[in-house]
Tab-separated table of C-alpha atoms in Angstrom:
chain	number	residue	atom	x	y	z
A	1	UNK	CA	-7.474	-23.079	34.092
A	2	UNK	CA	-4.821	-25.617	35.661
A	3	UNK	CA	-1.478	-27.057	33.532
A	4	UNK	CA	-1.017	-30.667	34.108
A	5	UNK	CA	2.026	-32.478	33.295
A	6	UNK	CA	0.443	-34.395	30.551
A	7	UNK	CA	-0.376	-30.722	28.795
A	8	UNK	CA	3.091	-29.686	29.280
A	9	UNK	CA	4.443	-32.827	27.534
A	10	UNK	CA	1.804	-32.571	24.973
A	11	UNK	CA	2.671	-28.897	24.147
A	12	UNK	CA	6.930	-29.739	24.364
A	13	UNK	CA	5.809	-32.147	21.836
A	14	UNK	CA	3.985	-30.095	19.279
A	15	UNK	CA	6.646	-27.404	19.465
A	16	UNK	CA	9.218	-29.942	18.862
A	17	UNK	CA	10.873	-29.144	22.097
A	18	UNK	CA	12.884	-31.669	24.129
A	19	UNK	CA	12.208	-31.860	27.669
A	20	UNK	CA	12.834	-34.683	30.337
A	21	UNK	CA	10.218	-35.471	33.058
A	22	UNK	CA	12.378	-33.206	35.675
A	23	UNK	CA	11.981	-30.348	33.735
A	24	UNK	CA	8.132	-30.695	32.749
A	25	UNK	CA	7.386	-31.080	36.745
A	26	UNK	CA	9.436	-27.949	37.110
A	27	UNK	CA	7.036	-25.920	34.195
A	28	UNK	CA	4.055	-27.017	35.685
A	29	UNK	CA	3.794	-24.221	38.656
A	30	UNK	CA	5.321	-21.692	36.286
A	31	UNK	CA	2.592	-22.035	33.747
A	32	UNK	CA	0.278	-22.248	36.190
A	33	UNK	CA	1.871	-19.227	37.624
A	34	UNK	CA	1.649	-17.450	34.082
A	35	UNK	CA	-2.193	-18.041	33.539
A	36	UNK	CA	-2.810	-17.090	37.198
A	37	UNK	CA	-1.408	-13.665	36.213
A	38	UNK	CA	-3.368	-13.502	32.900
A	39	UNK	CA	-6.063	-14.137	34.760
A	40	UNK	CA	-5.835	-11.528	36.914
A	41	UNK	CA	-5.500	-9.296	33.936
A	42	UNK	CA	-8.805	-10.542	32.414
A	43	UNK	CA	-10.425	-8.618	35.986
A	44	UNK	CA	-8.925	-5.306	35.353
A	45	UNK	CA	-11.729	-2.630	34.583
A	46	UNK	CA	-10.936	-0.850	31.163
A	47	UNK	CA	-13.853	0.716	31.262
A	48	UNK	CA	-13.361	4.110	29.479
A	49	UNK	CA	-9.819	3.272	28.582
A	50	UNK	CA	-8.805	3.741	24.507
A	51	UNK	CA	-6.822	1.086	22.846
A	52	UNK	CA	-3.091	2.611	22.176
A	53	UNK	CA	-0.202	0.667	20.416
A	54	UNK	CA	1.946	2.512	22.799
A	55	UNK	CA	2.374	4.414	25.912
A	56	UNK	CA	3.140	7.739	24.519
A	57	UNK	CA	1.381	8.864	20.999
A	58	UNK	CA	3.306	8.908	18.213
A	59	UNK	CA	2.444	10.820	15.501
A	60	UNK	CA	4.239	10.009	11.808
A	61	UNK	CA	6.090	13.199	9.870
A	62	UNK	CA	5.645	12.745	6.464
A	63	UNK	CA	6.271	15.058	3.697
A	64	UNK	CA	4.287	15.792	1.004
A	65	UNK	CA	4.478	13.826	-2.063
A	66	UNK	CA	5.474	16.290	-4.501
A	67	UNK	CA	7.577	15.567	-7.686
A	68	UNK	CA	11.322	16.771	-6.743
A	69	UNK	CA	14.242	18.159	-9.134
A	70	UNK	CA	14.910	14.322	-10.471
A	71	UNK	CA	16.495	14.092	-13.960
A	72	UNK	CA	19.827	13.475	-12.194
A	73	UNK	CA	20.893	10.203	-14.600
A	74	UNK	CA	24.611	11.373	-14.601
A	75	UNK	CA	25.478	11.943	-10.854
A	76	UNK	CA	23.799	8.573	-10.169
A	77	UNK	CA	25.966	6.340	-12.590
A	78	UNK	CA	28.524	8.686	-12.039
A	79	UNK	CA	28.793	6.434	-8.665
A	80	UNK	CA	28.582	2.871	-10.549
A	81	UNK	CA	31.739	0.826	-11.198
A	82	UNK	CA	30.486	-0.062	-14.417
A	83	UNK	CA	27.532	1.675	-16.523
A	84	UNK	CA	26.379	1.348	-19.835
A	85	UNK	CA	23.546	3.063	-22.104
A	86	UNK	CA	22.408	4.952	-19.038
A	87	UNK	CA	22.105	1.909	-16.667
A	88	UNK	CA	24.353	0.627	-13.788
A	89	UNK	CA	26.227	-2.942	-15.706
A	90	UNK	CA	26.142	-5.632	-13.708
A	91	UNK	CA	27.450	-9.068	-14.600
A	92	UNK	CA	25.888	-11.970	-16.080
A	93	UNK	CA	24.347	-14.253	-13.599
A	94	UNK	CA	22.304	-17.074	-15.678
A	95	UNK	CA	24.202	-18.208	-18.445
C-alpha cells in the first residue's frame, strides 16, 4: 500500500490537524516508510508462537476473600473533621 499526498491531507483533515503542503510532502515517505515496516511484520512466521500481553509472565497475588476483623466504626471517624450519628459530616452542597 502507497500514501499519496491527497491521503495525507485527507487524513490531517479528519483528525482536525493543521498541516501546510511542505509538511504533507515531508509525511509522505515517512508513512510510506511506516507501512513498509508493518508490512514486513505481516511476513514474520508465528507459527507455534503463544499470544502474551507481555514479555515476561506476570502472574497476579491476590488474597483470599475472607471477611476480616471490620466493626472498626470508631477509629475510622475518629479520623473525620466532622462526624455525626456514626457517619463522616460533610457540608451541604445543593441547597
Amino acid at each position: 500500500m502507497s500514501i499519496d499526498l491527497q491521503t495525507v491531507k485527507k487524513i490531517a483533515s479528519l483528525s482536525r490537524i493543521s498541516v501546510t503542503d511542505a509538511e504533507a510532502q515531508a509525511m509522505v515517505p515517512e508513512l510510506n516508510n511506516i507501512l513498509g515496516w508493518v508490512e514486513q511484520l505481516g511476513e514474520v512466521d508465528v507459527t507455534g508462537v503463544q499470544p502474551m500481553t507481555a514479555v515476561i509472565p506476570n502472574h497476579q497475588r491476590l488474597r483470599d476473600d475472607v471477611v476480616n476483623d471490620g466493626d472498626m466504626r470508631a477509629k475510622v471517624l475518629a479520623n473525620a473533621p466532622q462526624a455525626e450519628h456514626g457517619f463522616f459530616a460533610v457540608p451541604k452542597v445543593i441547597e
